[in-house]
CSV table of C-alpha atoms in Angstrom, one decimal:
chain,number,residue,atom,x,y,z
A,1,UNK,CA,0.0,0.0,0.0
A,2,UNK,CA,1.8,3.2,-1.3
A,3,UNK,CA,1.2,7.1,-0.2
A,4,UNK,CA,-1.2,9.6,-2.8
A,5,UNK,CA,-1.1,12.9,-2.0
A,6,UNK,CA,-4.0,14.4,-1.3
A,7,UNK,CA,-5.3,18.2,-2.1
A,8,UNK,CA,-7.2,19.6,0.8
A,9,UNK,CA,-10.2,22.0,0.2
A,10,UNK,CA,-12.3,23.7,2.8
A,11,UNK,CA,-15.0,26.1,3.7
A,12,UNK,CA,-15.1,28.9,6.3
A,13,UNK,CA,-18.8,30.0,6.2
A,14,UNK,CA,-21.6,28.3,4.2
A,15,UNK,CA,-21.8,31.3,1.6
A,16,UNK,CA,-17.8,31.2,1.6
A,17,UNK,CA,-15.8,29.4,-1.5
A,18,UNK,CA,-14.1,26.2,-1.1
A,19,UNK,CA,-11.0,27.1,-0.8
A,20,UNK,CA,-7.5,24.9,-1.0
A,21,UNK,CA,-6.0,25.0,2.4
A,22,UNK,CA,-3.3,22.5,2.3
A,23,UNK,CA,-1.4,19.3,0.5
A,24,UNK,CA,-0.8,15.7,3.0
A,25,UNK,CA,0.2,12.1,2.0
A,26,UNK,CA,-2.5,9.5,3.0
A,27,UNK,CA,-2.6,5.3,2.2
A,28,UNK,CA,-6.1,5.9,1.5
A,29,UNK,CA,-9.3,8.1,1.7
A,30,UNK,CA,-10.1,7.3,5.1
A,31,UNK,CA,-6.7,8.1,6.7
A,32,UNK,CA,-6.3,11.2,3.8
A,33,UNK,CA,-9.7,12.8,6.1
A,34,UNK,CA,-8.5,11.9,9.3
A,35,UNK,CA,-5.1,13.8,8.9
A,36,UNK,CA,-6.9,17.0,7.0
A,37,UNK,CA,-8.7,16.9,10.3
A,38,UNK,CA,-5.9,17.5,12.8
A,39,UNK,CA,-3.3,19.0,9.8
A,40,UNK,CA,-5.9,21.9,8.9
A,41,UNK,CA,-7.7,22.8,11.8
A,42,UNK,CA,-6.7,26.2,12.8
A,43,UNK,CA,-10.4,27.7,11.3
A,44,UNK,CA,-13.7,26.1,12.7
A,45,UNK,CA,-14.7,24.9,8.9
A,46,UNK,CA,-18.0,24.7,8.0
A,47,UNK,CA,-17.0,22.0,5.2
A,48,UNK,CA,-14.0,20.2,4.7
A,49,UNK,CA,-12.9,17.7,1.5
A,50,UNK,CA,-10.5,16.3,0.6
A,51,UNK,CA,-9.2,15.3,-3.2
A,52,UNK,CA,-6.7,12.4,-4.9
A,53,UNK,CA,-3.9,14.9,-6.7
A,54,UNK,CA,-4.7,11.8,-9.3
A,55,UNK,CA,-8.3,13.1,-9.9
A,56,UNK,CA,-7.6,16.9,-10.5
A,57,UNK,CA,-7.6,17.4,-14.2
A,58,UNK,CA,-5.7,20.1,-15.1
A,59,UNK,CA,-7.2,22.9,-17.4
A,60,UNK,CA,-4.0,25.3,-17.8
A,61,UNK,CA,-1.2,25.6,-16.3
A,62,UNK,CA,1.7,28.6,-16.4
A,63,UNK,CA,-0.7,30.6,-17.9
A,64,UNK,CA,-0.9,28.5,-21.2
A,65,UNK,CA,-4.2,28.3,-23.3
A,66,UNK,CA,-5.4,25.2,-22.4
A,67,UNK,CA,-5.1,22.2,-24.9
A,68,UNK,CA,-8.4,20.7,-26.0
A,69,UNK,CA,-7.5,17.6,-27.6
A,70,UNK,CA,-8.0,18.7,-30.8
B,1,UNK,CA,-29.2,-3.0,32.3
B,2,UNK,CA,-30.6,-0.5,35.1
B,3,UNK,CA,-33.3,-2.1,36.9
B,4,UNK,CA,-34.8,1.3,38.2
B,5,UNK,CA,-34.9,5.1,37.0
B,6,UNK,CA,-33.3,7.3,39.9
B,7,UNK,CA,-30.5,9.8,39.3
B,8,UNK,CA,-27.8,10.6,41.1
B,9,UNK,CA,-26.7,14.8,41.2
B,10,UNK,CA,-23.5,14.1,43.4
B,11,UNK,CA,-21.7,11.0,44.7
B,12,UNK,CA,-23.2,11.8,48.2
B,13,UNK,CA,-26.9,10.2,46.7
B,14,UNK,CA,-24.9,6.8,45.8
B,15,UNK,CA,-24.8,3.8,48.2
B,16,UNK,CA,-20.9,3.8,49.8
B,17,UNK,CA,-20.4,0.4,47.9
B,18,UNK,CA,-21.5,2.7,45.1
B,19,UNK,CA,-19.1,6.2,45.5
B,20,UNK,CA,-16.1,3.3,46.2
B,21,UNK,CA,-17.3,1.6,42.7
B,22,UNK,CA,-17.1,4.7,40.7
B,23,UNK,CA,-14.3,6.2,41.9
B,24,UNK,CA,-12.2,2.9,41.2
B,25,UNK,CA,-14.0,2.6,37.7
B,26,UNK,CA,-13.2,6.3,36.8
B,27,UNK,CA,-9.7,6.2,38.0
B,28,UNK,CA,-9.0,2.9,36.1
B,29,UNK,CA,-10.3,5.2,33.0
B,30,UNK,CA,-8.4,8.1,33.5
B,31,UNK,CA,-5.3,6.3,34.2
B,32,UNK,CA,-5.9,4.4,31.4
B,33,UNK,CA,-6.3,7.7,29.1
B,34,UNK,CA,-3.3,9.3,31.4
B,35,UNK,CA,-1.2,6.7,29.7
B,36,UNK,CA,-2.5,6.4,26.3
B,37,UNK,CA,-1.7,10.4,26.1
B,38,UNK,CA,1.8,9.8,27.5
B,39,UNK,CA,2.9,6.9,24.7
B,40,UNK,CA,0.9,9.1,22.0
B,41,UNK,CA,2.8,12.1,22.9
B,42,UNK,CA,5.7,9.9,23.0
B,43,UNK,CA,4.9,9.1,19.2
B,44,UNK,CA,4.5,12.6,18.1
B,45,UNK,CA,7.9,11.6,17.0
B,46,UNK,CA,9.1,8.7,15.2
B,47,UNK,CA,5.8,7.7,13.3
B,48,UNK,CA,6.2,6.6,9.6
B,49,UNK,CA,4.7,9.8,8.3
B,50,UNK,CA,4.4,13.8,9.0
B,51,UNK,CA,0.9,13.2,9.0
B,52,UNK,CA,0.4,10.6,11.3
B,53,UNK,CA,3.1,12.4,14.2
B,54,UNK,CA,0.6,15.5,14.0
B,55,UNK,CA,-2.3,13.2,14.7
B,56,UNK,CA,-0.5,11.5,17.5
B,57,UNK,CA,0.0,15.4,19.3
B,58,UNK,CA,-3.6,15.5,18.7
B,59,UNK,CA,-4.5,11.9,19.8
B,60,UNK,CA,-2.2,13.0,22.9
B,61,UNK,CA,-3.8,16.5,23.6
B,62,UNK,CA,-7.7,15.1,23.7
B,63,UNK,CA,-6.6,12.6,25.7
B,64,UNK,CA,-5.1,14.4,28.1
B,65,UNK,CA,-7.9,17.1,28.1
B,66,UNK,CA,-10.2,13.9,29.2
B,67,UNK,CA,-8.0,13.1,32.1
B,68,UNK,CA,-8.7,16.3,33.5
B,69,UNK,CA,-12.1,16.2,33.1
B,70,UNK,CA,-12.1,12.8,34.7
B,71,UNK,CA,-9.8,14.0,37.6
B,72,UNK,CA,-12.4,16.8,38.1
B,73,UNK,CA,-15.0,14.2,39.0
B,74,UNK,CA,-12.8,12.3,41.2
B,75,UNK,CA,-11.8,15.4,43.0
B,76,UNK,CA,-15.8,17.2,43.2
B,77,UNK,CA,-17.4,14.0,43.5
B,78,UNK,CA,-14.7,11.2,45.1
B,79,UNK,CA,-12.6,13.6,47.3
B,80,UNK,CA,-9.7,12.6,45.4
B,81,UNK,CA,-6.3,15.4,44.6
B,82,UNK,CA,-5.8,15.0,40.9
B,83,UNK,CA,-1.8,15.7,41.5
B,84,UNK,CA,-2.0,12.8,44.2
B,85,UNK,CA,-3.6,10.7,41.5
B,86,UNK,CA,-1.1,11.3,39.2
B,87,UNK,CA,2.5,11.9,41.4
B,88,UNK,CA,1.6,10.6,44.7
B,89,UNK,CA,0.5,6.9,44.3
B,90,UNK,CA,2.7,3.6,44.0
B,91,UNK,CA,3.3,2.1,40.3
B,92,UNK,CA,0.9,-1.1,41.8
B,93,UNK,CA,-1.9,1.7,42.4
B,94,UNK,CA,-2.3,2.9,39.0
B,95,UNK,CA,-5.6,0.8,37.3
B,96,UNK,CA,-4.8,1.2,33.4
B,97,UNK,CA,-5.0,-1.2,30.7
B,98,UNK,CA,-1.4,-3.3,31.2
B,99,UNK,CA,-1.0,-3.0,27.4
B,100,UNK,CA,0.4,0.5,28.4
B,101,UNK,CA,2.7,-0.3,30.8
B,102,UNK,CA,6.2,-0.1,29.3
B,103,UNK,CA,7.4,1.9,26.5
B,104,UNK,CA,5.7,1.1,22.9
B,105,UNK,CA,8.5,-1.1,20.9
B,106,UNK,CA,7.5,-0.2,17.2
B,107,UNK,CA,4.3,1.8,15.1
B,108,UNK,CA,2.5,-1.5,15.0
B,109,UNK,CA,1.9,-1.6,18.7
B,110,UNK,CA,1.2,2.2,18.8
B,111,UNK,CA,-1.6,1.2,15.9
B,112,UNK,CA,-2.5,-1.9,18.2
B,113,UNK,CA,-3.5,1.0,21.3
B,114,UNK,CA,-5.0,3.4,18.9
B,115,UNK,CA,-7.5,0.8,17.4
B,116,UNK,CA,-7.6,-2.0,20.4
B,117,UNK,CA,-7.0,-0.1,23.4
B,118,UNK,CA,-8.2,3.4,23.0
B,119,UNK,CA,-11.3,1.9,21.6
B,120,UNK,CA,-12.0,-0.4,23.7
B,121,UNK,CA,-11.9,2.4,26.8
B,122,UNK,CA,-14.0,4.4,24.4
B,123,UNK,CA,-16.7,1.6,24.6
B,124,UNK,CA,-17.0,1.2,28.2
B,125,UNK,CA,-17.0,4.7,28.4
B,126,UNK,CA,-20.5,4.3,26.5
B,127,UNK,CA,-21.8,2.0,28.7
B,128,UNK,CA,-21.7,5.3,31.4
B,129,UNK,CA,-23.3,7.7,28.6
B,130,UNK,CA,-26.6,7.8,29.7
B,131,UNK,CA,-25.8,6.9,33.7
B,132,UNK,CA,-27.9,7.8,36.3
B,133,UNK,CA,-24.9,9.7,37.9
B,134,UNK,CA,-25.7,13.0,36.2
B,135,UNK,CA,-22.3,14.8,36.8
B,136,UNK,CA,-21.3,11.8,34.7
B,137,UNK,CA,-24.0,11.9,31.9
B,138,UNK,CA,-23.4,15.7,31.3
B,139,UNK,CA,-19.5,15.1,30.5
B,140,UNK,CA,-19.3,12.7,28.2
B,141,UNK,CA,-21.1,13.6,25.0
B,142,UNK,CA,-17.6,15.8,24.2
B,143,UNK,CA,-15.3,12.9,25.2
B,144,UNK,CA,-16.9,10.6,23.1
B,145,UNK,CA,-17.6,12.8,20.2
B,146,UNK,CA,-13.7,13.0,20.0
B,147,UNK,CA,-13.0,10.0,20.4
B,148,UNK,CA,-14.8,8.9,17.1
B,149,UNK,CA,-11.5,10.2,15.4
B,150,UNK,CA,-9.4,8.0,17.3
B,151,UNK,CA,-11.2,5.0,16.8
B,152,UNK,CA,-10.8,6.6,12.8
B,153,UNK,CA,-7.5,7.1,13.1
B,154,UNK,CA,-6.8,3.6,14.8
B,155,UNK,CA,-9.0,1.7,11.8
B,156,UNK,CA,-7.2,3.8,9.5
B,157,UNK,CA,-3.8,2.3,10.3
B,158,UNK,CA,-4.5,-1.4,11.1
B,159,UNK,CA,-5.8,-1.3,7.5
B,160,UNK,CA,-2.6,0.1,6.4
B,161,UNK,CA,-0.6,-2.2,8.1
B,162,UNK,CA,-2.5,-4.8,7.1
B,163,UNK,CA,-2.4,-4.4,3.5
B,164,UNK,CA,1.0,-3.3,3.2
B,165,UNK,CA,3.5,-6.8,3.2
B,166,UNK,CA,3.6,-10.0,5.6
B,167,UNK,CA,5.7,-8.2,8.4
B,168,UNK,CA,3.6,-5.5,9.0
B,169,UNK,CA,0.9,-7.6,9.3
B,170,UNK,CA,2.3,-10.0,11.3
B,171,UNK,CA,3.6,-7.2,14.0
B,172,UNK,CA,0.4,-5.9,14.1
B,173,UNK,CA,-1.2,-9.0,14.6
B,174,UNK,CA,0.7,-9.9,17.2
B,175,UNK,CA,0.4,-6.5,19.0
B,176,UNK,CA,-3.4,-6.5,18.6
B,177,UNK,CA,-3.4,-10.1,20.2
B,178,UNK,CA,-1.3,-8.9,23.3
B,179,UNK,CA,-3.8,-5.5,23.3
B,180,UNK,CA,-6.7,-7.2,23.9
B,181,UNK,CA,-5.5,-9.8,26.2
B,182,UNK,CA,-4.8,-6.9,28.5
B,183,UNK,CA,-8.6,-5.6,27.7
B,184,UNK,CA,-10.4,-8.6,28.2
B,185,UNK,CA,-8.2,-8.5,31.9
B,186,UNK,CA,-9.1,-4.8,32.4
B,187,UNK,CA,-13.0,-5.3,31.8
B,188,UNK,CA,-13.3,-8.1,34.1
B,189,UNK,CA,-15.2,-11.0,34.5
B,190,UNK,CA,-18.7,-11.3,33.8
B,191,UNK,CA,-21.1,-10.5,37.0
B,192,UNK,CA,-18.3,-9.2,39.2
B,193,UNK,CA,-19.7,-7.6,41.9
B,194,UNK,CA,-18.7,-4.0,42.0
B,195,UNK,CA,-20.0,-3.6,38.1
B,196,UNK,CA,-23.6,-5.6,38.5
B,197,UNK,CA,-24.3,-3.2,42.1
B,198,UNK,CA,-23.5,0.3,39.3
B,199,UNK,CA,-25.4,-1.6,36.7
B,200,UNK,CA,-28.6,-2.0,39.7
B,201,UNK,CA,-28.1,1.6,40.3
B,202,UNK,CA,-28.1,2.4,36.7
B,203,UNK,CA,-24.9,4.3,37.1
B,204,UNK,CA,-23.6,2.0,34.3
B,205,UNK,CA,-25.9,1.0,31.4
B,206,UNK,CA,-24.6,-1.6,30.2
B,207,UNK,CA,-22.3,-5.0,31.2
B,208,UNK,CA,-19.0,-5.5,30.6
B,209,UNK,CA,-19.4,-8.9,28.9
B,210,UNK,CA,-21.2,-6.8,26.4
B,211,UNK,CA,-19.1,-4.2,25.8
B,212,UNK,CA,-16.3,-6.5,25.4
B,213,UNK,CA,-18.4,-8.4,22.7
B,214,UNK,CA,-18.2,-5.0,21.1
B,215,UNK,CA,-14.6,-4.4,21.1
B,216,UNK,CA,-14.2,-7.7,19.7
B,217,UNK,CA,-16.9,-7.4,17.2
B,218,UNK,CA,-15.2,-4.5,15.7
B,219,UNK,CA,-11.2,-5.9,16.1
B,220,UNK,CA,-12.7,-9.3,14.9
B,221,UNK,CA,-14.4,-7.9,12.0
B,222,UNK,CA,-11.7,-5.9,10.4
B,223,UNK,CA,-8.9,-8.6,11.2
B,224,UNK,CA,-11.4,-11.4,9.7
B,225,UNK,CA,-11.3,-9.0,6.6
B,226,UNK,CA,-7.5,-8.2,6.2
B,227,UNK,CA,-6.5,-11.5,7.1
B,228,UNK,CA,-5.0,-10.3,10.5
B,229,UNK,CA,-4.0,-12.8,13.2
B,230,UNK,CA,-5.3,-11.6,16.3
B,231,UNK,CA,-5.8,-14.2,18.7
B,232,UNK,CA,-9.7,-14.0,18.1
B,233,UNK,CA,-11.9,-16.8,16.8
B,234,UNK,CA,-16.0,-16.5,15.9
B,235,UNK,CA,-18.3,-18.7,17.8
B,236,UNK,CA,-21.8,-18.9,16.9
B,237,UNK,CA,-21.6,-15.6,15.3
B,238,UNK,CA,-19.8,-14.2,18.5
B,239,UNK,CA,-16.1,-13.4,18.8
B,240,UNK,CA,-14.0,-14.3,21.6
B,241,UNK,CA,-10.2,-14.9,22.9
B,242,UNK,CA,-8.6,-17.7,21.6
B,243,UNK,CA,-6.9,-17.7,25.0
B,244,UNK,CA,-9.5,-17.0,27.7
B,245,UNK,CA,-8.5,-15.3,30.9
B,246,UNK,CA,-8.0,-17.1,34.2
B,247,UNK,CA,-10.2,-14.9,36.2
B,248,UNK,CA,-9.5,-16.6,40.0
B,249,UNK,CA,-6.9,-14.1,41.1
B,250,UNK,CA,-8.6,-10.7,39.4
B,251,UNK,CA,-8.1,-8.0,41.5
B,252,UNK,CA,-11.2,-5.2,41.0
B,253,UNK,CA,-9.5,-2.2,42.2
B,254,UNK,CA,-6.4,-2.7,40.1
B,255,UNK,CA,-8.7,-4.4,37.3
B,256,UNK,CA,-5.6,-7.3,36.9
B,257,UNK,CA,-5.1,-10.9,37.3
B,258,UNK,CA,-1.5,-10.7,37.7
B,259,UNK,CA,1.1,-8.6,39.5
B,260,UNK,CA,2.1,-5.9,37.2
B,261,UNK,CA,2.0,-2.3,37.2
B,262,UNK,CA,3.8,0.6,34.8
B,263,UNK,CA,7.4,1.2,34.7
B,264,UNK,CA,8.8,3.7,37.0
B,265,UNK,CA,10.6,5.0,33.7
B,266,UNK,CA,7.1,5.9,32.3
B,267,UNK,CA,6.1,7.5,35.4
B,268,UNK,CA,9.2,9.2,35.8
B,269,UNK,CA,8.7,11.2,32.6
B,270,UNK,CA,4.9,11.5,32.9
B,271,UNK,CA,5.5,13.1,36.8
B,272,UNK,CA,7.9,15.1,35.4
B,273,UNK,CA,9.5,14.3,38.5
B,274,UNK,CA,13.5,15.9,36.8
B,275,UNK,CA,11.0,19.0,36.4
B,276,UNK,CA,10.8,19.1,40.6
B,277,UNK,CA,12.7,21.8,41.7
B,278,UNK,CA,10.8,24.3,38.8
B,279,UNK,CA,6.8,23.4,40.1
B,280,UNK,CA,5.3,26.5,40.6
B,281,UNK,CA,2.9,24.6,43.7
């Protein structure tokens, strides 16, 4: 069983964005939410998520126009 | 289960077999949690990740936060001097779970008191959720409401372990075999006196033959799943020590069959006793 890193996203208020708050290393999900808990808690979030790096899909990056696969 | 439907507002309305019941019972908790914060501050360092070090400072803060809370009860309610508890009594006094006796050799056996022994103080502690000793009722709702992300935490890693090559899951099998040894010893056996006269007064809600079942419901379960030796086998749907316990020299005040107590070395560090000379009391 091998680390992912994990983006960490979170919300102060309910009409608030989701914000990114932080980066950790996790084995899986359910260890990924327990350390965004105690890692991130300096605000009393109203929501908290947390995302597989793996599963952000990119749509620019250094400023370029993204590519569309065409 | 409570066989009648008074409440208690202080340890003064409890019979004196009663007051003498709980205050052993929540001393053997809060020394149980005393040391659970010690070896989890103890692995703030060390741990195999970043990560998992923070979450031992925070496993070690809440835990400590409850032993105050506890010691608070003992002194309001059981005329007992939380710094006596903690600096003034003999090693063979203190009523933890033995599993946290000496130092913790290796992260398996830190995993095996974050999933086996933390929890397993965590469900006794619901058994006193809804006592009839009101002082009682009205504290734990935080406690356990914490606690949830231990037991998370704990779950968290045996899976890890588990999944991650033979030796990791054979050190954490044999850690989780030697944890709840020591918390089938610390519950007790079934209809001992001092927990079936709580359980009449509805101080305690529920037995701890049943709570045990619990702990080993959950241990069983996810070691059943990873393929986890834990010293557990399943019985009529029903899981239960491979190795029972010899109950005949159980001792209820220090909650142990055998002569055994935590190292001076632990208790040296956890008095702070080099710290002495710079108490400000």
């Amino acid at each position: 069983m091998s680390d992912k890193i994990y983006e960490v996203f979170a919300r102060k208020n309910h009409d608030g964005a989701l914000v990114h708050v932080g980066s950790l290393n996790a084995s899986d999900d359910e260890l990924a939410k327990a350390y965004a808990w105690t890692m991130y808690d300096e605000e009393n979030w109203v929501e908290m998520c947390v995302v597989p790096r793996d599963a952000v899909i990119r749509v620019t990056h250094d400023r370029k126009i993204p590519l569309w696969g065409n | 289960m409570s066989t009648q439907t008074a409440i208690f507002e202080s340890a003064g309305d409890l019979s004196a077999e009663n007051r003498t019941n709980l205050r052993n019972l929540l001393i053997a908790i809060a020394d149980t949690k005393l040391l659970l914060g010690y070896h989890y501050g103890e692995w703030t360092f060390g741990p195999p990740q970043i990560e998992a070090a923070i979450a031992c400072c925070s496993l070690c803060q809440s835990e400590l936060g409850h032993v105050r809370l506890l010691h608070g009860l003992l002194n309001k309610h059981c005329d007992e001097d939380p710094d006596r508890l903690v600096c003034d009594r003999a090693p063979e006094e203190f009523a933890n779970i033995p599993f946290l006796d000496s130092g913790i050799a290796n992260w398996a056996g830190l995993v095996a008191a974050n999933y086996v022994v933390d929890f397993a103080v965590t469900t006794l502690l619901y058994s006193l959720k809804d006592s009839a000793f009101q002082p009682l009722h009205m504290s734990l709702e935080k406690m356990l409401q914490e606690e949830r992300y231990h037991v998370h935490h704990g779950k968290g890693w045996f899976r890890t372990l588990a999944l991650k090559n033979e030796d990791t899951r054979t050190a954490l099998g044999v850690a989780c075999a030697r944890a709840l040894q020591d918390v089938a010893e610390w519950f007790g056996p079934p209809e001992e006196s001092a927990e079936r006269q709580l359980l009449e007064a509805g101080v305690k809600q529920e037995g701890s033959s049943s709570a045990l079942a619990r702990v080993f419901a959950e241990i069983g379960n996810s070691a059943d799943e990873l393929q986890v030796e834990v010293g557990l086998h399943k019985s009529n749907d029903e899981w239960a020590l491979v190795e029972e316990t010899a109950w005949q020299d159980w001792d209820s005040r220090s909650r142990r069959v055998r002569q055994s107590q935590p190292d001076q070395d632990i208790l040296y560090h956890l008095r702070g006793n080099k710290n002495e000379v710079f108490k400000l009391s």
